[in-house]
Amino acid sequence: MAKRPGGDPPGTRYTPEELAIEEPIKAGRPWPEGPIAMLPVAQLYVRDVPLLRPPKQAEADLLQVLWCPFDHPAQPETALFWRSAATVTDILDTPPEPPAIQFPGYLPEPCLLAPEQITEYPNIMELGKELQRQLEDWRRWQAAGAALDSFDNTPYPLDSSDTPYSKDFYNELYTGRMSLAPGWKVGGWTRWGLTDPLPRLCPSCGTEMDPLLTIASGEWNSNYPDWIPDEDRARSLSSTTHPEPHNPTMLDLARGYDLQLHVCPVSPDHPHIELIQ
């Protein structure tokens, strides 16, 4: 086998034909020129999610969420449209598609929603010191009875406070069983993890903003099986109808994180803000 020529500069190590092939590879895929169509991400009706209603717009009963499938600068840029479903009459048979997307995980797989109302609690970092101390009181947890039996716990020796488990155990119990629900959700509490909790203030009026919608990279994960819907438990073990039952939309945001949208409770005309966590 003939050896590659050495040469200086290093470019002489390749033949002209190989260099011609390498140049467009180095250049990457060209970005589209001019405006591109935004992708539909979610369409939610108040009849399915009764608490979904923008402030001071009682007639709006439909929320449409779109995004640009390119980073701006670290995630897709979203657009919210509050509408009255009765006025939506001119419906496109095929929505426009952009000529390119930055990542395959920015293209949602169409699927239907099955909304379910649940109760969740804030991230443990948002609790005050007194509430965090109460979480470490085993007598309070005993009221849950059989709900604790299946939790994977490891007993620790009793200490002076008669607390049979470690602080980490109680934190994990709260986080895995009671705190933030995984998956897509409307409202609820803000998820934190990449950063500690930070104020989410309206850029127009400074009011604390409310969580509107969480766009998730997955509906659940095996670390917290209690959140797996009953109809998905069998499919979570073996699925022939869908390769990833935990992620029917096939989205992948920032390598598995979620995009959370917050809105101002004062006015729907104030811009919403985005948060990756």
Tab-separated table of C-alpha atoms in Angstrom:
chain	number	residue	atom	x	y	z
A	1	MET	CA	0.000	0.000	0.000
A	2	ALA	CA	1.410	3.370	-0.976
A	3	LYS	CA	2.083	5.790	1.864
A	4	ARG	CA	0.430	9.185	2.107
A	5	PRO	CA	2.744	11.992	1.052
A	6	GLY	CA	4.044	13.953	4.023
A	7	GLY	CA	4.552	17.428	2.822
A	8	ASP	CA	4.320	20.824	4.348
A	9	PRO	CA	1.690	22.296	4.606
A	10	PRO	CA	-0.411	19.331	5.794
A	11	GLY	CA	-2.890	19.898	2.949
A	12	THR	CA	-0.459	18.252	0.570
A	13	ARG	CA	-1.153	14.948	2.347
A	14	TYR	CA	-4.413	14.667	0.378
A	15	THR	CA	-5.053	14.428	-3.310
A	16	PRO	CA	-6.859	17.281	-5.096
A	17	GLU	CA	-9.896	15.018	-5.495
A	18	GLU	CA	-10.023	14.318	-1.738
A	19	LEU	CA	-9.670	18.002	-0.920
A	20	ALA	CA	-12.574	18.797	-3.239
A	21	ILE	CA	-14.738	16.324	-1.292
A	22	GLU	CA	-13.570	17.568	2.104
A	23	GLU	CA	-14.273	21.263	1.569
A	24	PRO	CA	-18.096	21.060	1.443
A	25	ILE	CA	-18.042	18.687	4.422
A	26	LYS	CA	-16.118	21.262	6.455
A	27	ALA	CA	-18.516	23.976	5.346
A	28	GLY	CA	-21.495	22.023	6.726
A	29	ARG	CA	-25.091	22.296	5.619
A	30	PRO	CA	-25.902	25.811	4.406
A	31	TRP	CA	-28.502	27.658	6.472
A	32	PRO	CA	-31.626	28.650	4.563
A	33	GLU	CA	-31.751	32.188	3.269
A	34	GLY	CA	-34.678	34.424	4.104
A	35	PRO	CA	-37.659	33.674	6.381
A	36	ILE	CA	-38.650	30.069	7.044
A	37	ALA	CA	-41.925	28.585	8.214
A	38	MET	CA	-42.307	27.917	11.937
A	39	LEU	CA	-43.245	24.419	13.044
A	40	PRO	CA	-46.440	23.675	14.986
A	41	VAL	CA	-45.555	22.285	18.413
A	42	ALA	CA	-48.814	22.175	20.374
A	43	GLN	CA	-52.501	23.023	20.004
A	44	LEU	CA	-54.454	23.081	23.254
A	45	TYR	CA	-58.159	23.704	23.845
A	46	VAL	CA	-59.718	25.032	27.037
A	47	ARG	CA	-62.325	22.260	26.794
A	48	ASP	CA	-59.473	19.780	27.400
A	49	VAL	CA	-57.457	21.927	29.818
A	50	PRO	CA	-59.995	24.134	31.685
A	51	LEU	CA	-57.354	26.211	33.487
A	52	LEU	CA	-55.752	27.206	30.189
A	53	ARG	CA	-56.893	30.769	29.583
A	54	PRO	CA	-54.899	33.945	29.001
A	55	PRO	CA	-55.504	36.830	31.403
A	56	LYS	CA	-58.227	39.331	30.387
A	57	GLN	CA	-59.120	37.324	27.278
A	58	ALA	CA	-62.066	35.186	28.353
A	59	GLU	CA	-63.108	34.584	24.746
A	60	ALA	CA	-59.830	32.857	23.852
A	61	ASP	CA	-60.235	29.092	24.156
A	62	LEU	CA	-57.375	27.880	21.964
A	63	LEU	CA	-53.609	28.116	22.376
A	64	GLN	CA	-51.324	27.419	19.439
A	65	VAL	CA	-47.575	27.107	20.025
A	66	LEU	CA	-45.068	27.283	17.176
A	67	TRP	CA	-41.297	27.424	17.073
A	68	CYS	CA	-38.404	28.025	14.744
A	69	PRO	CA	-36.422	24.775	14.403
A	70	PHE	CA	-33.106	26.589	14.929
A	71	ASP	CA	-31.359	27.703	18.116
A	72	HIS	CA	-31.976	31.303	19.242
A	73	PRO	CA	-29.374	31.159	20.756
A	74	ALA	CA	-29.636	27.917	22.758
A	75	GLN	CA	-33.121	26.559	22.000
A	76	PRO	CA	-35.893	26.994	19.441
A	77	GLU	CA	-37.605	30.365	19.580
A	78	THR	CA	-41.315	29.989	20.334
A	79	ALA	CA	-44.419	31.979	19.361
A	80	LEU	CA	-47.773	31.867	21.194
A	81	PHE	CA	-51.136	32.505	19.575
A	82	TRP	CA	-54.309	32.794	21.699
A	83	ARG	CA	-57.402	32.383	19.553
A	84	SER	CA	-61.097	31.653	19.631
A	85	ALA	CA	-61.678	28.200	18.153
A	86	ALA	CA	-64.938	29.395	16.565
A	87	THR	CA	-63.011	31.858	14.390
A	88	VAL	CA	-60.564	29.257	13.054
A	89	THR	CA	-62.263	28.329	9.794
A	90	ASP	CA	-59.549	28.538	7.124
A	91	ILE	CA	-57.532	25.421	7.960
A	92	LEU	CA	-54.586	24.291	5.843
A	93	ASP	CA	-54.627	20.665	4.744
A	94	THR	CA	-50.815	20.569	4.944
A	95	PRO	CA	-48.970	23.046	7.163
A	96	PRO	CA	-45.926	24.677	5.545
A	97	GLU	CA	-42.615	23.038	6.347
A	98	PRO	CA	-39.219	24.753	6.679
A	99	PRO	CA	-36.549	23.879	4.121
A	100	ALA	CA	-34.231	22.710	6.914
A	101	ILE	CA	-34.052	22.121	10.664
A	102	GLN	CA	-31.015	22.380	12.905
A	103	PHE	CA	-31.508	19.067	14.733
A	104	PRO	CA	-33.813	16.090	14.123
A	105	GLY	CA	-35.065	16.464	17.709
A	106	TYR	CA	-36.608	19.833	16.800
A	107	LEU	CA	-39.203	18.166	14.539
A	108	PRO	CA	-42.186	16.998	16.634
A	109	GLU	CA	-43.800	13.687	15.796
A	110	PRO	CA	-47.581	14.302	15.524
A	111	CYS	CA	-49.579	12.695	18.319
A	112	LEU	CA	-52.804	13.176	20.269
A	113	LEU	CA	-52.953	14.344	23.859
A	114	ALA	CA	-54.664	12.609	26.767
A	115	PRO	CA	-54.766	15.364	29.430
A	116	GLU	CA	-54.890	14.321	33.069
A	117	GLN	CA	-55.141	16.640	36.061
A	118	ILE	CA	-52.630	15.875	38.800
A	119	THR	CA	-51.255	17.447	41.958
A	120	GLU	CA	-47.558	18.234	42.218
A	121	TYR	CA	-45.379	20.224	44.578
A	122	PRO	CA	-42.485	22.661	44.060
A	123	ASN	CA	-38.874	21.725	43.646
A	124	ILE	CA	-37.289	21.034	47.025
A	125	MET	CA	-34.941	23.994	46.464
A	126	GLU	CA	-37.970	26.311	46.461
A	127	LEU	CA	-39.125	25.165	49.898
A	128	GLY	CA	-38.255	27.199	52.966
A	129	LYS	CA	-35.910	25.821	55.609
A	130	GLU	CA	-38.786	24.937	57.936
A	131	LEU	CA	-40.607	22.911	55.269
A	132	GLN	CA	-37.376	21.133	54.395
A	133	ARG	CA	-36.946	20.189	58.063
A	134	GLN	CA	-40.504	18.872	58.139
A	135	LEU	CA	-39.666	16.579	55.224
A	136	GLU	CA	-37.115	14.890	57.472
A	137	ASP	CA	-39.738	14.038	60.111
A	138	TRP	CA	-40.452	10.337	59.675
A	139	ARG	CA	-43.686	10.569	61.662
A	140	ARG	CA	-45.194	12.757	58.946
A	141	TRP	CA	-44.263	10.251	56.249
A	142	GLN	CA	-45.822	7.363	58.150
A	143	ALA	CA	-49.222	8.838	57.377
A	144	ALA	CA	-48.665	7.764	53.759
A	145	GLY	CA	-48.882	4.121	54.878
A	146	ALA	CA	-48.641	1.570	52.075
A	147	ALA	CA	-47.535	4.200	49.569
A	148	LEU	CA	-44.040	3.933	51.034
A	149	ASP	CA	-43.805	0.146	50.897
A	150	SER	CA	-42.577	-0.040	47.307
A	151	PHE	CA	-40.112	2.802	47.632
A	152	ASP	CA	-36.532	1.614	47.291
A	153	ASN	CA	-35.251	2.637	50.709
A	154	THR	CA	-32.245	1.680	52.734
A	155	PRO	CA	-32.701	1.926	56.534
A	156	TYR	CA	-30.138	3.793	58.546
A	157	PRO	CA	-29.528	3.504	62.313
A	158	LEU	CA	-31.802	5.597	64.488
A	159	ASP	CA	-30.340	8.883	65.561
A	160	SER	CA	-31.208	11.153	68.460
A	161	SER	CA	-34.275	12.475	66.619
A	162	ASP	CA	-35.649	8.970	66.014
A	163	THR	CA	-35.388	9.486	62.272
A	164	PRO	CA	-34.758	6.051	60.730
A	165	TYR	CA	-33.450	7.254	57.374
A	166	SER	CA	-30.937	9.706	56.023
A	167	LYS	CA	-31.684	13.211	54.799
A	168	ASP	CA	-30.962	12.100	51.224
A	169	PHE	CA	-33.622	9.422	51.543
A	170	TYR	CA	-36.318	11.962	52.403
A	171	ASN	CA	-35.201	14.315	49.651
A	172	GLU	CA	-35.359	11.475	47.134
A	173	LEU	CA	-38.742	10.358	48.439
A	174	TYR	CA	-40.167	13.856	48.053
A	175	THR	CA	-38.567	14.403	44.639
A	176	GLY	CA	-39.511	11.035	43.186
A	177	ARG	CA	-42.987	10.598	44.629
A	178	MET	CA	-44.522	14.008	45.263
A	179	SER	CA	-42.616	16.807	43.617
A	180	LEU	CA	-42.481	17.780	39.952
A	181	ALA	CA	-44.270	15.587	37.439
A	182	PRO	CA	-42.225	14.722	34.347
A	183	GLY	CA	-43.403	15.164	30.770
A	184	TRP	CA	-45.456	17.799	29.010
A	185	LYS	CA	-47.650	19.871	31.300
A	186	VAL	CA	-49.713	23.035	31.463
A	187	GLY	CA	-49.110	25.201	34.523
A	188	GLY	CA	-47.723	23.454	37.568
A	189	TRP	CA	-44.385	24.287	39.134
A	190	THR	CA	-41.184	25.299	37.396
A	191	ARG	CA	-38.583	22.575	36.974
A	192	TRP	CA	-35.043	23.374	38.075
A	193	GLY	CA	-31.872	21.360	37.819
A	194	LEU	CA	-29.366	23.043	35.532
A	195	THR	CA	-29.552	26.084	37.814
A	196	ASP	CA	-30.930	26.931	41.233
A	197	PRO	CA	-34.364	28.628	41.271
A	198	LEU	CA	-34.284	32.164	39.915
A	199	PRO	CA	-37.007	34.831	39.756
A	200	ARG	CA	-38.917	34.768	36.473
A	201	LEU	CA	-39.852	38.417	36.003
A	202	CYS	CA	-41.842	39.958	33.174
A	203	PRO	CA	-39.490	42.027	30.996
A	204	SER	CA	-42.288	44.604	30.492
A	205	CYS	CA	-43.684	45.187	33.995
A	206	GLY	CA	-41.480	43.215	36.403
A	207	THR	CA	-44.319	40.975	37.647
A	208	GLU	CA	-43.455	37.392	38.662
A	209	MET	CA	-44.382	35.241	35.672
A	210	ASP	CA	-46.483	32.080	35.715
A	211	PRO	CA	-45.534	28.726	34.181
A	212	LEU	CA	-47.662	28.221	31.063
A	213	LEU	CA	-46.394	25.156	29.224
A	214	THR	CA	-43.565	22.662	29.577
A	215	ILE	CA	-42.378	21.112	26.307
A	216	ALA	CA	-40.597	17.955	27.355
A	217	SER	CA	-38.021	15.654	25.798
A	218	GLY	CA	-39.844	12.712	27.379
A	219	GLU	CA	-43.032	11.893	29.257
A	220	TRP	CA	-41.370	9.871	32.005
A	221	ASN	CA	-38.190	8.006	32.867
A	222	SER	CA	-37.440	4.748	34.593
A	223	ASN	CA	-35.865	6.497	37.593
A	224	TYR	CA	-39.334	7.501	38.815
A	225	PRO	CA	-41.708	4.742	37.668
A	226	ASP	CA	-44.587	6.086	39.767
A	227	TRP	CA	-45.184	8.720	37.095
A	228	ILE	CA	-45.544	6.174	34.260
A	229	PRO	CA	-49.201	6.099	33.084
A	230	ASP	CA	-50.915	2.734	33.508
A	231	GLU	CA	-51.432	2.361	29.753
A	232	ASP	CA	-47.694	2.857	29.166
A	233	ARG	CA	-46.361	0.441	31.787
A	234	ALA	CA	-46.499	-2.614	29.541
A	235	ARG	CA	-45.154	-0.690	26.555
A	236	SER	CA	-42.284	0.625	28.649
A	237	LEU	CA	-40.898	-2.897	28.822
A	238	SER	CA	-41.472	-3.994	25.238
A	239	SER	CA	-42.948	-1.902	22.461
A	240	THR	CA	-43.538	-2.903	18.872
A	241	THR	CA	-45.863	-0.042	18.021
A	242	HIS	CA	-43.496	2.763	19.018
A	243	PRO	CA	-39.736	2.594	19.512
A	244	GLU	CA	-39.784	5.063	22.416
A	245	PRO	CA	-43.031	4.909	24.419
A	246	HIS	CA	-41.593	7.382	26.921
A	247	ASN	CA	-41.155	10.023	24.201
A	248	PRO	CA	-44.013	9.904	21.673
A	249	THR	CA	-43.187	13.343	20.249
A	250	MET	CA	-39.565	12.285	19.565
A	251	LEU	CA	-38.318	15.705	20.707
A	252	ASP	CA	-34.797	16.124	22.067
A	253	LEU	CA	-34.063	19.522	23.577
A	254	ALA	CA	-30.566	20.301	24.819
A	255	ARG	CA	-29.793	16.574	25.101
A	256	GLY	CA	-32.866	15.574	27.007
A	257	TYR	CA	-33.926	18.678	28.921
A	258	ASP	CA	-37.238	20.553	28.823
A	259	LEU	CA	-38.270	23.935	27.436
A	260	GLN	CA	-40.558	25.835	29.806
A	261	LEU	CA	-42.629	28.834	28.769
A	262	HIS	CA	-43.618	31.489	31.323
A	263	VAL	CA	-46.204	34.211	30.750
A	264	CYS	CA	-47.109	37.449	32.496
A	265	PRO	CA	-50.346	37.222	34.552
A	266	VAL	CA	-51.012	40.931	33.962
A	267	SER	CA	-51.296	41.024	30.176
A	268	PRO	CA	-51.077	38.498	27.314
A	269	ASP	CA	-49.525	41.292	25.252
A	270	HIS	CA	-46.364	41.165	27.356
A	271	PRO	CA	-43.715	38.859	25.853
A	272	HIS	CA	-43.347	35.380	27.279
A	273	ILE	CA	-39.966	34.016	28.344
A	274	GLU	CA	-38.303	30.639	27.837
A	275	LEU	CA	-36.301	28.459	30.197
A	276	ILE	CA	-34.289	25.296	29.512
A	277	GLN	CA	-33.980	23.036	32.570
